[in-house]
């Protein structure tokens, strides 16, 4: 008899997990950006920093969103 458990049908494949990437902590993002962690919390409060997500009571960042935010901060058009 085949296993028709809904749990096994909803399990993400390892390919999806690898493509999704890992979530970053505020400490990791602060080190990457070269700013204090407190600055990230201030940016979150003001709504001007990279997108942040709450996982339970913890804040997490997605690396692609952090990179997109950094790229959007460029004051110069490098394509010209």
Coordinates of N, CA, C and O in Angstrom, one line a residue:
X1 N 0.8 -1.2 0.0 CA 0.0 0.0 0.0 C 0.9 1.2 0.0 O 1.8 1.4 0.8
X2 N 0.7 2.2 -0.9 CA 1.6 3.4 -1.0 C 1.3 4.3 0.2 O 0.2 4.4 0.7
X3 N 2.4 5.0 0.5 CA 2.3 6.0 1.6 C 1.7 7.3 1.1 O 2.2 8.0 0.3
X4 N 0.5 7.6 1.6 CA -0.2 8.8 1.1 C -0.3 9.8 2.2 O -1.3 10.6 2.2
X5 N 0.6 9.8 3.1 CA 0.6 10.7 4.2 C 0.7 12.1 3.7 O 1.6 12.4 2.8
X6 N -0.1 13.1 4.1 CA 0.0 14.5 3.7 C 1.4 15.1 4.1 O 1.9 16.0 3.5
X7 N 2.0 14.6 5.1 CA 3.2 15.1 5.6 C 4.3 14.8 4.6 O 5.1 15.7 4.3
X8 N 4.4 13.6 4.0 CA 5.4 13.3 3.0 C 5.2 14.1 1.7 O 6.1 14.5 1.0
X9 N 3.9 14.5 1.4 CA 3.7 15.2 0.2 C 4.1 16.7 0.3 O 4.4 17.4 -0.7
X10 N 4.1 17.2 1.5 CA 4.5 18.6 1.8 C 5.9 18.9 2.1 O 6.3 20.0 2.4
X11 N 6.7 17.8 2.1 CA 8.1 18.0 2.5 C 8.9 18.6 1.3 O 8.8 18.1 0.2
X12 N 9.6 19.7 1.5 CA 10.3 20.3 0.4 C 11.5 19.5 0.0 O 12.1 18.8 0.8
X13 N 11.8 19.5 -1.3 CA 12.9 18.7 -1.8 C 14.2 19.5 -1.4 O 14.2 20.6 -1.1
X14 N 15.3 18.7 -1.5 CA 16.6 19.4 -1.2 C 16.9 20.4 -2.3 O 17.6 21.4 -2.0
X15 N 16.4 20.3 -3.5 CA 16.7 21.3 -4.5 C 16.0 22.6 -4.1 O 16.6 23.6 -4.3
X16 N 14.7 22.5 -3.7 CA 14.0 23.7 -3.2 C 14.8 24.4 -2.1 O 14.9 25.6 -2.0
X17 N 15.3 23.6 -1.1 CA 16.0 24.2 0.0 C 17.2 24.9 -0.4 O 17.6 25.9 0.1
X18 N 18.0 24.3 -1.3 CA 19.2 24.9 -1.8 C 19.0 26.1 -2.6 O 19.7 27.1 -2.4
X19 N 17.9 26.2 -3.4 CA 17.6 27.3 -4.2 C 17.1 28.5 -3.3 O 17.4 29.6 -3.5
X20 N 16.4 28.2 -2.2 CA 15.9 29.2 -1.3 C 17.0 29.9 -0.5 O 16.9 31.1 -0.3
X21 N 18.0 29.2 -0.2 CA 19.1 29.8 0.6 C 18.7 29.9 2.1 O 17.6 29.6 2.5
X22 N 19.7 30.2 2.9 CA 19.5 30.3 4.3 C 19.0 31.7 4.7 O 19.3 32.7 4.0
X23 N 18.5 31.7 5.9 CA 18.1 33.0 6.5 C 19.3 33.5 7.3 O 20.0 32.7 7.9
X24 N 19.4 34.8 7.4 CA 20.5 35.4 8.1 C 20.0 36.0 9.4 O 18.9 36.6 9.4
X25 N 20.9 36.0 10.4 CA 20.5 36.7 11.6 C 20.9 38.2 11.5 O 21.7 38.5 10.6
X26 N 20.4 39.0 12.4 CA 20.9 40.4 12.4 C 22.4 40.6 12.6 O 23.0 41.4 12.0
X27 N 23.0 39.7 13.4 CA 24.4 39.8 13.6 C 25.2 39.5 12.3 O 26.1 40.2 12.0
X28 N 24.7 38.5 11.5 CA 25.4 38.2 10.2 C 25.2 39.3 9.2 O 26.2 39.7 8.5
X29 N 24.0 39.9 9.2 CA 23.8 41.0 8.2 C 24.6 42.2 8.6 O 25.1 42.9 7.8
X30 N 24.6 42.5 9.9 CA 25.4 43.7 10.4 C 26.9 43.5 10.0 O 27.5 44.5 9.6
X31 N 27.4 42.3 10.2 CA 28.8 42.1 9.9 C 29.0 42.2 8.4 O 30.0 42.8 7.9
X32 N 28.1 41.7 7.6 CA 28.2 41.8 6.1 C 28.2 43.3 5.7 O 28.9 43.7 4.8
X33 N 27.3 44.1 6.3 CA 27.1 45.5 5.9 C 28.1 46.4 6.5 O 28.3 47.6 6.1
X34 N 28.8 45.9 7.6 CA 29.8 46.7 8.3 C 29.1 47.8 9.2 O 29.7 48.9 9.3
X35 N 28.0 47.5 9.7 CA 27.3 48.4 10.6 C 27.0 47.7 11.9 O 26.9 46.5 12.0
X36 N 26.7 48.5 13.0 CA 26.4 47.8 14.3 C 25.0 47.2 14.2 O 24.1 47.7 13.4
X37 N 24.7 46.2 14.9 CA 23.4 45.5 15.0 C 22.3 46.6 15.4 O 21.2 46.5 14.8
X38 N 22.6 47.5 16.2 CA 21.7 48.5 16.7 C 21.2 49.3 15.5 O 20.0 49.7 15.4
X39 N 22.1 49.5 14.5 CA 21.7 50.3 13.3 C 20.6 49.5 12.5 O 19.7 50.1 12.0
X40 N 20.7 48.2 12.4 CA 19.7 47.4 11.7 C 18.4 47.5 12.4 O 17.3 47.7 11.8
X41 N 18.4 47.5 13.8 CA 17.1 47.7 14.5 C 16.5 49.1 14.3 O 15.3 49.2 14.1
X42 N 17.4 50.1 14.2 CA 16.9 51.4 13.9 C 16.3 51.5 12.5 O 15.3 52.1 12.3
X43 N 17.0 50.9 11.5 CA 16.5 50.9 10.1 C 15.1 50.2 10.1 O 14.3 50.6 9.3
X44 N 15.0 49.1 10.8 CA 13.7 48.3 10.8 C 12.6 49.2 11.4 O 11.5 49.3 10.8
X45 N 12.9 49.9 12.5 CA 11.9 50.8 13.1 C 11.5 51.9 12.1 O 10.3 52.3 12.0
X46 N 12.5 52.5 11.4 CA 12.2 53.6 10.5 C 11.7 53.1 9.1 O 11.2 53.9 8.3
X47 N 11.8 51.8 8.9 CA 11.3 51.3 7.6 C 12.2 51.6 6.4 O 11.8 51.7 5.3
X48 N 13.5 51.8 6.7 CA 14.5 52.1 5.6 C 15.5 51.1 5.3 O 16.3 51.3 4.4
X49 N 15.6 50.0 6.1 CA 16.6 49.0 5.9 C 16.2 47.9 5.0 O 15.1 47.9 4.4
X50 N 17.0 46.8 4.9 CA 16.6 45.7 4.1 C 15.3 45.0 4.7 O 15.1 45.2 5.9
X51 N 14.6 44.3 3.9 CA 13.4 43.6 4.4 C 13.8 42.6 5.5 O 14.8 41.9 5.4
X52 N 13.0 42.6 6.5 CA 13.2 41.7 7.7 C 12.0 40.9 7.9 O 10.9 41.4 7.7
X53 N 12.1 39.7 8.3 CA 11.0 38.8 8.6 C 11.1 38.3 10.0 O 12.2 38.0 10.5
X54 N 9.9 38.2 10.6 CA 9.9 37.6 12.0 C 9.6 36.1 11.8 O 8.7 35.7 11.2
X55 N 10.5 35.3 12.5 CA 10.3 33.9 12.6 C 10.1 33.6 14.1 O 11.1 33.6 14.8
X56 N 8.9 33.4 14.5 CA 8.6 33.4 15.9 C 8.8 34.8 16.5 O 8.3 35.8 16.0
X57 N 9.7 34.8 17.4 CA 10.1 36.1 18.0 C 11.5 36.6 17.5 O 12.0 37.6 18.0
X58 N 12.0 35.9 16.5 CA 13.3 36.3 16.0 C 13.3 37.0 14.7 O 12.4 36.7 13.9
X59 N 14.2 37.9 14.4 CA 14.3 38.6 13.2 C 15.2 37.8 12.2 O 16.3 37.4 12.7
X60 N 14.9 37.7 11.0 CA 15.7 37.0 10.0 C 15.7 37.8 8.7 O 14.7 38.4 8.4
X61 N 16.8 37.7 8.0 CA 16.9 38.4 6.7 C 17.1 37.3 5.6 O 17.8 36.3 5.9
X62 N 16.6 37.5 4.4 CA 16.9 36.7 3.3 C 18.1 37.3 2.5 O 18.0 38.5 2.2
X63 N 19.1 36.6 2.2 CA 20.3 37.1 1.6 C 20.0 37.8 0.3 O 20.5 38.9 0.0
X64 N 19.2 37.3 -0.6 CA 18.9 38.0 -1.9 C 18.2 39.3 -1.6 O 18.5 40.3 -2.4
X65 N 17.4 39.5 -0.6 CA 16.8 40.8 -0.3 C 17.8 41.8 0.2 O 17.7 42.9 0.0
X66 N 18.7 41.3 1.0 CA 19.8 42.1 1.5 C 20.6 42.7 0.4 O 20.9 43.9 0.3
X67 N 21.0 41.8 -0.5 CA 21.8 42.2 -1.7 C 21.0 43.2 -2.6 O 21.6 44.2 -3.1
X68 N 19.7 42.9 -2.8 CA 18.9 43.8 -3.6 C 18.8 45.2 -2.9 O 18.9 46.2 -3.6
X69 N 18.7 45.2 -1.6 CA 18.6 46.5 -0.9 C 20.0 47.3 -1.0 O 20.0 48.5 -1.3
X70 N 21.1 46.6 -0.9 CA 22.4 47.2 -1.1 C 22.5 47.8 -2.5 O 23.0 48.9 -2.6
X71 N 22.1 47.0 -3.5 CA 22.2 47.5 -4.9 C 21.3 48.7 -5.1 O 21.7 49.6 -5.8
X72 N 20.2 48.8 -4.4 CA 19.3 49.9 -4.5 C 19.9 51.2 -3.9 O 19.4 52.3 -4.2
X73 N 20.8 51.0 -3.0 CA 21.4 52.2 -2.3 C 22.4 52.9 -3.1 O 22.9 54.0 -2.7
X74 N 22.8 52.4 -4.2 CA 23.8 53.0 -5.0 C 23.4 54.4 -5.5 O 22.3 54.6 -6.1
X75 N 24.2 55.4 -5.3 CA 23.9 56.7 -5.7 C 24.3 57.0 -7.1 O 24.0 58.1 -7.7
X76 N 25.1 56.1 -7.7 CA 25.6 56.4 -9.0 C 25.1 55.3 -10.0 O 24.9 54.2 -9.6
X77 N 24.9 55.7 -11.2 CA 24.5 54.8 -12.2 C 25.7 54.3 -12.9 O 26.4 54.9 -13.6
X78 N 26.0 53.0 -12.6 CA 27.2 52.4 -13.1 C 27.1 51.9 -14.5 O 28.1 51.5 -15.1
X79 N 25.9 51.9 -15.1 CA 25.7 51.5 -16.4 C 26.0 52.6 -17.5 O 26.1 52.3 -18.6
X80 N 26.1 53.8 -17.0 CA 26.3 54.9 -18.0 C 27.7 55.0 -18.5 O 28.7 54.5 -17.9

